[in-house]
Coordinates of C-alpha atoms and ligand atoms in Angstrom, one line a residue:
X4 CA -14.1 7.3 15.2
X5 CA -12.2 6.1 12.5
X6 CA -9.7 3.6 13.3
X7 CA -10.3 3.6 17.2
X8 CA -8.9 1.0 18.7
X9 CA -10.4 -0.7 22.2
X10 CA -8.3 -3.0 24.4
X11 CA -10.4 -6.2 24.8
X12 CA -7.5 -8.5 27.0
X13 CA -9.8 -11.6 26.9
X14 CA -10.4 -10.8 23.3
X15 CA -6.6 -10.6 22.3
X16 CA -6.3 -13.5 24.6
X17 CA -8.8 -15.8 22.4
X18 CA -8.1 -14.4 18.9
X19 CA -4.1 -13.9 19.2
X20 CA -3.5 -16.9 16.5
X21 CA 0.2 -16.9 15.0
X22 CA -0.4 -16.2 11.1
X23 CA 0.4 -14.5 8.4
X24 CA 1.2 -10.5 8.1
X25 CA -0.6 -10.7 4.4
X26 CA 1.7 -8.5 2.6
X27 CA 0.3 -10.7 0.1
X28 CA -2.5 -13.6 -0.4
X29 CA -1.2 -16.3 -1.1
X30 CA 1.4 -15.7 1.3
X31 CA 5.4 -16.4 0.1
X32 CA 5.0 -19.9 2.0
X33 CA 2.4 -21.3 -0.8
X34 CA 5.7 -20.3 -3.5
X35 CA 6.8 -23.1 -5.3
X36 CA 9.9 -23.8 -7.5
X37 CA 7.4 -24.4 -11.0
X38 CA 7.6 -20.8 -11.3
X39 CA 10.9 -19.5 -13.2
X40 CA 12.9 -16.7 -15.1
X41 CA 10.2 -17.6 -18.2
X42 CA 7.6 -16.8 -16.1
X43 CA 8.7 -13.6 -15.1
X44 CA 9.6 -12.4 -17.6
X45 CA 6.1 -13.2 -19.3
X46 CA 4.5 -11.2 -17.2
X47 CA 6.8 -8.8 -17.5
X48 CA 5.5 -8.2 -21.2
X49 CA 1.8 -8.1 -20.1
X50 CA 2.8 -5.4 -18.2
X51 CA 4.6 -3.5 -20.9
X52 CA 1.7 -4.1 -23.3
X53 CA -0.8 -2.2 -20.4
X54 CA 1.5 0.5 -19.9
X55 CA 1.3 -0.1 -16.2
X56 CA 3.5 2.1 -13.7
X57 CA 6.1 0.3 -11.6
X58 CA 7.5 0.3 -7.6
X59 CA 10.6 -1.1 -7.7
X60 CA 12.1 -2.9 -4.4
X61 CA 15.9 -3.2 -4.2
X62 CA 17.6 -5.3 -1.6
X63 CA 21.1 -4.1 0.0
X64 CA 21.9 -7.4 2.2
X65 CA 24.8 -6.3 4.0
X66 CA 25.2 -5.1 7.6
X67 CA 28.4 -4.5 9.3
X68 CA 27.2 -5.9 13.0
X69 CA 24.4 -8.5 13.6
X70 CA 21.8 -7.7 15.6
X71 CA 20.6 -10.9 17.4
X72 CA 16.5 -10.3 17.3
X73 CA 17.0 -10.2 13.8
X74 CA 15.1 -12.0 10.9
X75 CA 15.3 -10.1 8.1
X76 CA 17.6 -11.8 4.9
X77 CA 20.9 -10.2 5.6
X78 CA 24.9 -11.1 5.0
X79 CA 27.1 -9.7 8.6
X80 CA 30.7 -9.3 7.2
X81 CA 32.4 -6.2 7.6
X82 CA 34.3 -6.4 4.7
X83 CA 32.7 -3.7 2.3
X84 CA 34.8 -5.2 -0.6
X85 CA 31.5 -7.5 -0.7
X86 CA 29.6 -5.2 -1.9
X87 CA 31.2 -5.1 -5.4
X88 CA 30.3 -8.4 -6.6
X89 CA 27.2 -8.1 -5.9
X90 CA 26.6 -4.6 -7.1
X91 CA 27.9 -6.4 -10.5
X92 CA 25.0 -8.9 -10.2
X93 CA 22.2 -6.5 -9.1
X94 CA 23.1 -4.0 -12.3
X95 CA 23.0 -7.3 -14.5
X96 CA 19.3 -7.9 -12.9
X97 CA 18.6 -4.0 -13.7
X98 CA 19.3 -4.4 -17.2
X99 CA 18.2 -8.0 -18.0
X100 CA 14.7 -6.9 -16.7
X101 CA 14.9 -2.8 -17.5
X102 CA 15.3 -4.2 -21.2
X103 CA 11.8 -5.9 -21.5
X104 CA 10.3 -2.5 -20.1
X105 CA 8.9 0.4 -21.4
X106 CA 10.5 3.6 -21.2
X107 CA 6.6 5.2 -20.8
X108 CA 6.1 2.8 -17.1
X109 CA 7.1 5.3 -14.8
X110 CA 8.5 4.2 -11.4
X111 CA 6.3 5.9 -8.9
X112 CA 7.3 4.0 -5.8
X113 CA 10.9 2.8 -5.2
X114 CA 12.4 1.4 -1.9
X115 CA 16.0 0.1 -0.9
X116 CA 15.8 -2.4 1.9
X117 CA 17.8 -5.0 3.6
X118 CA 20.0 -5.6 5.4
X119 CA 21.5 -1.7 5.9
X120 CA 21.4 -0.1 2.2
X121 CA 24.0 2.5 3.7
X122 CA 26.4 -0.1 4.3
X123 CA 27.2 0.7 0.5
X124 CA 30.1 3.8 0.1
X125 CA 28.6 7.1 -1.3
X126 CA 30.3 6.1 -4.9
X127 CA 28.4 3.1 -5.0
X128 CA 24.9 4.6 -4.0
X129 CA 25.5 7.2 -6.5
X130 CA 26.4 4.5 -9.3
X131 CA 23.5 1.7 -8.1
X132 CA 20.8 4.7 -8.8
X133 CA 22.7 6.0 -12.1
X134 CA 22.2 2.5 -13.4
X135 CA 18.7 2.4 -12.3
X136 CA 17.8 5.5 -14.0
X137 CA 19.4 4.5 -17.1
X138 CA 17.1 1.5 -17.5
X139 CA 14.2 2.6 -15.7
X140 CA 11.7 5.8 -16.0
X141 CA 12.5 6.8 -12.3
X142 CA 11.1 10.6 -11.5
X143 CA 13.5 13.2 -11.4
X144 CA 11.3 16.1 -10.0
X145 CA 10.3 14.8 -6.5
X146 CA 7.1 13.8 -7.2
X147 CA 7.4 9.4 -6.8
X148 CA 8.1 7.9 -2.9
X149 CA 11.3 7.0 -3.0
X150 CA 12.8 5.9 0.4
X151 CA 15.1 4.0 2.2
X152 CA 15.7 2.5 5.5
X153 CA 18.5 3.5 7.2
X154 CA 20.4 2.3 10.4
X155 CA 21.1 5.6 12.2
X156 CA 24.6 3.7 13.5
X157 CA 25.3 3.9 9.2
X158 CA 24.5 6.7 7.9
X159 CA 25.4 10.4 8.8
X160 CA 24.8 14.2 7.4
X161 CA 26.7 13.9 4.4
X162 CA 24.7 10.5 4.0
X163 CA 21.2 11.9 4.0
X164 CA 21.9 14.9 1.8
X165 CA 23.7 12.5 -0.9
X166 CA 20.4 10.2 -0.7
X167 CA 18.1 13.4 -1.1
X168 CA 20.5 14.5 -4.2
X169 CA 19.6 11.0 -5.6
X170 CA 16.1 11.2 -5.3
X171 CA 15.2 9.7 -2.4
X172 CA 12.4 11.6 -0.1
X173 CA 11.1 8.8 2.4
X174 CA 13.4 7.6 4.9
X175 CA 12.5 4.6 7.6
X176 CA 15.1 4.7 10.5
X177 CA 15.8 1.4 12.6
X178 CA 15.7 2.1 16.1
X179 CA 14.2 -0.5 17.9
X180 CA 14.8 0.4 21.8
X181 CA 16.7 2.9 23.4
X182 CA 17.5 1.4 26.9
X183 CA 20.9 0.7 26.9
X184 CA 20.4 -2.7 29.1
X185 CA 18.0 -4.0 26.1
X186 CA 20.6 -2.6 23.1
X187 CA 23.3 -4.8 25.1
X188 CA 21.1 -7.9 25.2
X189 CA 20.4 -7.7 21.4
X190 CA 24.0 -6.1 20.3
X191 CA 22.7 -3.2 19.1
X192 CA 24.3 -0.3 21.1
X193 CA 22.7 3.1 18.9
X194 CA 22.4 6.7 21.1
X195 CA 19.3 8.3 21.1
X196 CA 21.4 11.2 19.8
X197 CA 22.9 9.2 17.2
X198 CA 19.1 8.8 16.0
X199 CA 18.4 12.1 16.3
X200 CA 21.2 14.0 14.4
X201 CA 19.3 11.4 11.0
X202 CA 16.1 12.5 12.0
X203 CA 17.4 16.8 12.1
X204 CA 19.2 15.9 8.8
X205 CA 16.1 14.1 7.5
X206 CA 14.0 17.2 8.3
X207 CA 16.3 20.1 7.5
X208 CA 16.7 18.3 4.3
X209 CA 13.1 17.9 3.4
X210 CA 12.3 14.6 3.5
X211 CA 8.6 14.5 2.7
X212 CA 7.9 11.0 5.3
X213 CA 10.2 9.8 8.7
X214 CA 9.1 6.0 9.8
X215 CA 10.4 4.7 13.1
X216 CA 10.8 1.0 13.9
X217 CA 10.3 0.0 17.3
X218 CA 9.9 -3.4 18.5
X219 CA 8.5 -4.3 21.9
X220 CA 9.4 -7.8 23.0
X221 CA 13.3 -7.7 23.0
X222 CA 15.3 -9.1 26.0
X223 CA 15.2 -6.7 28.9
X224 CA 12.7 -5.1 28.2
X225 CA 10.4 -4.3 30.9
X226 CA 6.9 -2.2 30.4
X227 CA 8.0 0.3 32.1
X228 CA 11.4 1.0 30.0
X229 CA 9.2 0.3 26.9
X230 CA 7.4 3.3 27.6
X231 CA 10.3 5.6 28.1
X232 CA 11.8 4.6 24.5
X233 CA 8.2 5.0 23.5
X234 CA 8.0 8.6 25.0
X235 CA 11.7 9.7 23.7
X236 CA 10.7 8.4 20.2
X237 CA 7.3 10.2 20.2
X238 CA 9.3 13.5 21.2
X239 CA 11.3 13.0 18.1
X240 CA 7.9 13.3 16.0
X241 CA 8.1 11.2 13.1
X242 CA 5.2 11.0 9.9
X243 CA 4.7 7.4 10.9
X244 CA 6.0 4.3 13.7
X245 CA 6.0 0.6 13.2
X246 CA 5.5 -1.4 16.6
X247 CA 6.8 -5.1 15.6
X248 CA 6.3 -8.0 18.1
X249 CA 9.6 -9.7 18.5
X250 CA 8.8 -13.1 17.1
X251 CA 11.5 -15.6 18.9
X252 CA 12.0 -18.5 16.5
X253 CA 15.6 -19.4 17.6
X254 CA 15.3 -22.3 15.3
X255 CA 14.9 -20.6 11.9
X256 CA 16.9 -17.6 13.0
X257 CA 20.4 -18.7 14.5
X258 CA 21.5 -15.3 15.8
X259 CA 18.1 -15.7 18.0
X260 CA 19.7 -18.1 19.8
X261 CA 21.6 -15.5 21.7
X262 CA 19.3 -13.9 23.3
X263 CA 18.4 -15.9 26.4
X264 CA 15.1 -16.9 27.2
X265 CA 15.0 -15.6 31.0
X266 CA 15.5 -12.1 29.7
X267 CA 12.5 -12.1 27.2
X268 CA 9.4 -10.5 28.7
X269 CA 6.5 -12.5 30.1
X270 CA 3.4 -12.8 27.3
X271 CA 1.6 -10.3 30.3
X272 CA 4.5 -7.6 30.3
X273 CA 4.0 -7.7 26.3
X274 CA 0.5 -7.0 26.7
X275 CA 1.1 -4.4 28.8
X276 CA 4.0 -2.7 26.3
X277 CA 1.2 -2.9 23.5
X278 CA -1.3 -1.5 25.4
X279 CA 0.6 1.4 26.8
X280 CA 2.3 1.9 23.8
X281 CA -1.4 2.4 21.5
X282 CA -2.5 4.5 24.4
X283 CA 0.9 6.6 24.3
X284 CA 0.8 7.0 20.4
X285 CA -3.1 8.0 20.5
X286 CA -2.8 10.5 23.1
X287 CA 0.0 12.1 20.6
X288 CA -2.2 11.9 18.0
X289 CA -0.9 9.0 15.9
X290 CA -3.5 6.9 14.3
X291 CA -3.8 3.2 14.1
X292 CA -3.4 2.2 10.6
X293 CA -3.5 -1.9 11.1
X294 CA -0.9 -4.0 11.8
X295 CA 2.0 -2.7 13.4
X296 CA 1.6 0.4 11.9
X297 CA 0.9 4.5 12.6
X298 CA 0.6 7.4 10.9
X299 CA -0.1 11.1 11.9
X300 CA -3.4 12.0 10.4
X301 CA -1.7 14.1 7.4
X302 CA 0.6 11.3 6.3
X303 CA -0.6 9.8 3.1
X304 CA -1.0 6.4 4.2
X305 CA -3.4 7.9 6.8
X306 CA -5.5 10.1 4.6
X307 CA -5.5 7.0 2.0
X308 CA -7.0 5.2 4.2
X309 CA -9.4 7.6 5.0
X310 CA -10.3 8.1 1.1
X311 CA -10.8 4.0 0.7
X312 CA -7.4 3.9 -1.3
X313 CA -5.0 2.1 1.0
X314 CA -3.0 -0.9 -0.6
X315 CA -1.1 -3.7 1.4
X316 CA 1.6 -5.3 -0.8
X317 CA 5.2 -6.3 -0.2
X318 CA 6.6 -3.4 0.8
X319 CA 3.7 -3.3 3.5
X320 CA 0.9 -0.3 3.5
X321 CA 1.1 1.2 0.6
X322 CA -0.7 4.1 -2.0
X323 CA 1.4 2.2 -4.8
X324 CA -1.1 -0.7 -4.9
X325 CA -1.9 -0.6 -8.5
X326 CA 2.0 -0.6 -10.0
X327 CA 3.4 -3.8 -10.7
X328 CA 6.3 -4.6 -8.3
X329 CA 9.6 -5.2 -9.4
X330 CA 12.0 -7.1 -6.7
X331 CA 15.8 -6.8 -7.4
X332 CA 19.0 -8.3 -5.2
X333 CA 19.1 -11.2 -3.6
X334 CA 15.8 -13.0 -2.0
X335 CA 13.3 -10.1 -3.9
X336 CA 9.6 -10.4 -4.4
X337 CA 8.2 -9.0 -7.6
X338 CA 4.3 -9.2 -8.1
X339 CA 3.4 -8.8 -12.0
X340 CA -0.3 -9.1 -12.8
X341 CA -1.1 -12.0 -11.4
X342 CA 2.6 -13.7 -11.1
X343 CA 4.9 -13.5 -7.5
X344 CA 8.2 -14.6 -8.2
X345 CA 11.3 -14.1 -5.6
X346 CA 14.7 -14.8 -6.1
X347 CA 17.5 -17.0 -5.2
X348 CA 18.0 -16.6 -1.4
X349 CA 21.5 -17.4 -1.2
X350 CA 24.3 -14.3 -2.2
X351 CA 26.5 -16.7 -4.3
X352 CA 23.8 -18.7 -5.9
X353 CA 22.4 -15.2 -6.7
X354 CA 25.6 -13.9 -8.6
X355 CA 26.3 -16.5 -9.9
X356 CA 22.9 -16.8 -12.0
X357 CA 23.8 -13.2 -12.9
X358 CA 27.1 -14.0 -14.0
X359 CA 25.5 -16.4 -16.5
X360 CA 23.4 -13.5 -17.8
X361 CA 20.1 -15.7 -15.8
X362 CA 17.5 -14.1 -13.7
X363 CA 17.7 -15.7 -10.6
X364 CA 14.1 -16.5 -10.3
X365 CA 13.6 -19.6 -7.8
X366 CA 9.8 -19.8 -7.1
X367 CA 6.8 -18.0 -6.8
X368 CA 3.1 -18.5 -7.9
X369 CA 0.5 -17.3 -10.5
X370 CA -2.9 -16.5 -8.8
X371 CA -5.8 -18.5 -9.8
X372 CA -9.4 -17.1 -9.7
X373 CA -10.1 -18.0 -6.3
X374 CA -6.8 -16.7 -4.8
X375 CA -7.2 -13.3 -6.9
X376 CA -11.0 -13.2 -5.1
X377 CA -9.7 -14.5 -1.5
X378 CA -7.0 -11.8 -2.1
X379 CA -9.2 -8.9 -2.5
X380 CA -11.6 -9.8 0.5
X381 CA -7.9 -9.6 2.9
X382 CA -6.8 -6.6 0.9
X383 CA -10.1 -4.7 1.9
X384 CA -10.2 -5.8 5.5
X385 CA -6.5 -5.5 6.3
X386 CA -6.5 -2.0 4.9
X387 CA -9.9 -0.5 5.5
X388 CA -11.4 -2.7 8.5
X389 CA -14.8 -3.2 6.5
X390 CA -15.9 -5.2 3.5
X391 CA -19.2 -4.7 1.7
X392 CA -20.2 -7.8 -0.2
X393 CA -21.9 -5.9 -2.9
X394 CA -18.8 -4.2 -4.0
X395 CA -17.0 -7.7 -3.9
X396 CA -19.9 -9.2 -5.4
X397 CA -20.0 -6.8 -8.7
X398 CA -15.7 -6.4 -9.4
X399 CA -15.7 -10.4 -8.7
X400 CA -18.8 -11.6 -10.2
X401 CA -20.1 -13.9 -7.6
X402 CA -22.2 -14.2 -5.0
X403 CA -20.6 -13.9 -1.5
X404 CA -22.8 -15.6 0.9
X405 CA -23.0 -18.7 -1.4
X406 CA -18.9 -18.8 -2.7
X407 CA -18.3 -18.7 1.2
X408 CA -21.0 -20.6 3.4
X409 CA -18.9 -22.7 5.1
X410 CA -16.9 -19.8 6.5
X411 CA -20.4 -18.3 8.0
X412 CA -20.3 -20.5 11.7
X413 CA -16.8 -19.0 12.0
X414 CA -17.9 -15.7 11.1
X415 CA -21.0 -15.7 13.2
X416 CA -18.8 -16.8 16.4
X417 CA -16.5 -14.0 15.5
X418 CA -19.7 -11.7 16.0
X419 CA -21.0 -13.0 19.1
X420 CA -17.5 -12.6 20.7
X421 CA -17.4 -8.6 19.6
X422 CA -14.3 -9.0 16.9
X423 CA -16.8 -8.2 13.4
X424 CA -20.1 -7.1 13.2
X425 CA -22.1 -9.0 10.4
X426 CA -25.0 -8.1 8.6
X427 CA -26.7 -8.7 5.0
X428 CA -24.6 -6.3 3.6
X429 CA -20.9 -7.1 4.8
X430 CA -18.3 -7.0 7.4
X431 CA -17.0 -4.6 10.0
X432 CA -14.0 -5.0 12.1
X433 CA -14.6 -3.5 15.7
X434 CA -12.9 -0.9 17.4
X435 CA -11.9 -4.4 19.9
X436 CA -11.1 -6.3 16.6
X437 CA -8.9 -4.0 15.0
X438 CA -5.2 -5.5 16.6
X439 CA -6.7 -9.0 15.5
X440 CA -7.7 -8.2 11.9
X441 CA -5.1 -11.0 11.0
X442 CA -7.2 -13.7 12.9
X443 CA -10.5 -12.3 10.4
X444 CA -8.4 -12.6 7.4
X445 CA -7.3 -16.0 8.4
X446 CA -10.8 -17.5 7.7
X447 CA -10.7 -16.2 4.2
X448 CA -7.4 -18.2 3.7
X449 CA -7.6 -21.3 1.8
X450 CA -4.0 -22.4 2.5
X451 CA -4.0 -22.2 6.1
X452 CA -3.3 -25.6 7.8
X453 CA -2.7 -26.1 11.2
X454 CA 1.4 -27.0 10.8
X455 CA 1.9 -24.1 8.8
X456 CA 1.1 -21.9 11.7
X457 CA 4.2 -22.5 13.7
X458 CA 6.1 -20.5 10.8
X459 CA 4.9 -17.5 11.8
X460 CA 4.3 -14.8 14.8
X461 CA 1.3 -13.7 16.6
X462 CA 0.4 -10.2 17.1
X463 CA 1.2 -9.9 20.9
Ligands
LIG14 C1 16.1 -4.1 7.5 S1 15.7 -3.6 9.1 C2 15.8 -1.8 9.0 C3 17.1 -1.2 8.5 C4 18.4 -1.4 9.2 N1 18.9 -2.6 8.9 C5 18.3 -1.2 10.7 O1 18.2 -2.2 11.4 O2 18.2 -0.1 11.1 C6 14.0 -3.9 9.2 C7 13.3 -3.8 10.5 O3 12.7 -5.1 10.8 C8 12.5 -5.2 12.1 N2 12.8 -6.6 12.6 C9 13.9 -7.3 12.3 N3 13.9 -8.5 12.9 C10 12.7 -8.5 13.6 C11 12.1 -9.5 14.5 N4 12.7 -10.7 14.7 N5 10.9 -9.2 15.0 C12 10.3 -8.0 14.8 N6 10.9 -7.1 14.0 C13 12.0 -7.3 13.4 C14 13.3 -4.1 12.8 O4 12.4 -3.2 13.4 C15 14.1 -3.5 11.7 O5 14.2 -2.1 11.9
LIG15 S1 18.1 -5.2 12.3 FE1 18.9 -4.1 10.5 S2 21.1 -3.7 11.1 FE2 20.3 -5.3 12.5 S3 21.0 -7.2 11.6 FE3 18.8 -6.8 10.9 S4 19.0 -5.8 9.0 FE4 21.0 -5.7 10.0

């Protein structure tokens, strides 16, 4: 069956190496500070002399109350006054980069993340998206994704039907865990009514696609109570769920260091949570999409897959694969042809470039031939779970076997332990490979190192 999973424990045990998610090859940790503004906007040209469609990523910051799990690139103040001097910034960004565009490159995806995008007052969402539209082709008859993640505790009725008014028909709603003993130990107290009345308003008001976040691994949490959330949020029916592991890095992410370590959940319990949790979601019929993610079987992202279409990029799974993506606010990734470029991380470094009239490019990377190759081999397996080297071998030009011999011991072990089969004619993740299709991708990565590991999560 397509994208059936099997439970291999000694399998997850071997394979479960920390690394990358791959919302991109070569990953934002290869970035590096030759790439500027110039750059950009370089590519930027190419892809007004090709005509090519654009997904445009903007990122709010700002959340009134921390949440102490959390990694994400965010500013805590509850002082909404911020939100003006940055709104200033991001509308210079708009037009400094809306200018170089063509009025023909439609924007078929567009997505407001953070941080809480709601944190910002109705008058400013309404004027953020009036500013977009006037320097961008965005959609006006429904037809693009447009969505939005929203923190149930910041948003209400008259919150979702203004973001439907302004085009917006994807929503993604933080929820995390709904045992109150866990939302104490990470300081996120939200009702399972108060994520219910978004997810009523989201339906009454057509929405075409609902995502849940959950993440399993929080403080408190036991398997047992993990399944009730997991239960109460399947009840609630959403288009699609994200299951993230709780990474603990208390060094890189201060607020971590809140959460104490005797509450976590033993690497067994988290087994058991993922386990269950894939066995709940299959029994309701949700499907396995790859990491993280699921999808009932009419979502797009599940019939893409289905059809061979499905993309990974920054904003995750996506059908938007072949639009160039265009990152605005503070800390954004945009991916032009071949160029990544992100932003200044820091909120006042970040206006204050855009108070100069300077995009605040920091780093990024242009893809050479071998990363645009090793990127396409992780693109196909990450999204579809199979790779056929002929179809690699005619759209790149070379000869698999030969361009990657010294991957083929790893490979072959891979096949003997029941992760991939292998043939003469390409690679298939198994059903007991599927959770681990990070650890597959990782032997196509030239960059990974040893030390570079530590900077990032494991699956489980
Ligand atoms: C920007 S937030 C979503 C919108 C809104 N701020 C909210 O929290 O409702 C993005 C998502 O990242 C996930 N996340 C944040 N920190 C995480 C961590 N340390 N480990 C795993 N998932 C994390 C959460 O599931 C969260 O909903
Ligand atoms: S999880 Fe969402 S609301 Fe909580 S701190 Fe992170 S970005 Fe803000």
């Amino acid at each position: 069956m397509l994208n059936a999973l099997r439970w291999d424990a000694d399998l997850i045990r071997r394979y479960d190496l920390a690394g990358p998610r791959y919302t991109s090859y070569p990953t934002a940790l290869q970035f590096h500070e030759q790439v500027s503004s110039f750059d950009l906007l370089h590519a930027v040209r190419e892809s007004r002399k090709a005509l090519r469609p654009l997904s445009l990523y903007v990122h709010v910051p700002f959340c009134a109350n921390i949440c102490y799990y959390c990694a994400c690139n965010k500013v805590i103040t509850k002082d909404r006054g911020r939100a003006q001097p940055y709104l200033q910034a991001l509308e210079e960004e708009i037009r400094l980069l809306g200018c170089h565009l063509d009025g023909r490159q439609t924007v078929e995806q567009l997505h407001f993340g953070g941080g809480t995008p709601t944190f910002l007052s109705h008058d400013e969402l309404r004027q953020l998206m009036a500013h977009l539209r006037q320097h961008f082709h965005l959609l006006d008859d429904d037809s693009g994704d447009y969505g939005i993640e929203i923190d149930p505790r910041e948003a209400d009725w008259s919150t979702m039907g203004l973001l439907r008014e302004l085009g917006f028909n994807r929503v993604s709603l933080g929820v995390q865990d709904l045992d109150p003993a866990v939302q104490r130990a990470v300081n996120r107290l939200q009702s399972l009514e108060e994520t219910r009345a978004i997810v009523e308003a989201a339906r009454t008001l057509q929405y075409r696609s609902l995502n849940l976040d959950l993440i399993y691994g929080l403080p408190k949490q036991t398997p047992e109570s993990f399944a009730r959330t997991v239960d109460e949020v399947i009840a609630l029916q959403p288009d699609r769920l994200s299951v993230f592991n709780y990474a603990h890095l208390p060094e890189r992410f201060l607020p971590q260091r809140r959460i104490r370590s005797e509450d976590l959940p033993s690497p067994g319990q988290k087994l058991d949570m993922l386990q269950r949790s894939i066995e709940q979601l299959s029994a309701a019929g949700y499907r396995y999409i790859g990491m993280d993610h699921f999808a009932l079987p009419d979502d797009e992202l599940a019939i893409a897959q289905e059809e061979g279409t499905l993309q990974r990029n920054f904003q995750g799974y996506t059908t938007h694969g072949h639009c160039d993506l265009i990152g605005l606010g503070v800390s954004a990734i945009s991916q032009v042809g071949d160029l990544y470029s992100q932003n200044l991380n820091d909120i006042n470094q970040y206006q204050s470039s855009l108070a100069r009239s300077q995009l605040p490019t920091s780093r990024g990377l242009l893809c050479g031939d071998d990363d645009r190759l090793r990127r396409a081999v992780i693109q196909q397996l990450i999204c579809h779970f199979e790779l056929d080297f002929s179809t690699i071998e005619k759209a790149l030009n070379i000869d698999f076997r030969g361009y990657f011999a010294e991957l083929w011991p790893a490979l072959r072990q891979m096949a003997a332990d029941g992760l991939i089969s292998l043939d003469a004619d390409g690679i298939a993740i198994l059903p007991a490979g599927r959770l681990l299709v990070r650890s597959v991708c990782m032997v196509f990565d030239a960059y990974l190192q040893e030390q570079s590991r530590q900077c990032f999560s494991r699956v489980i």
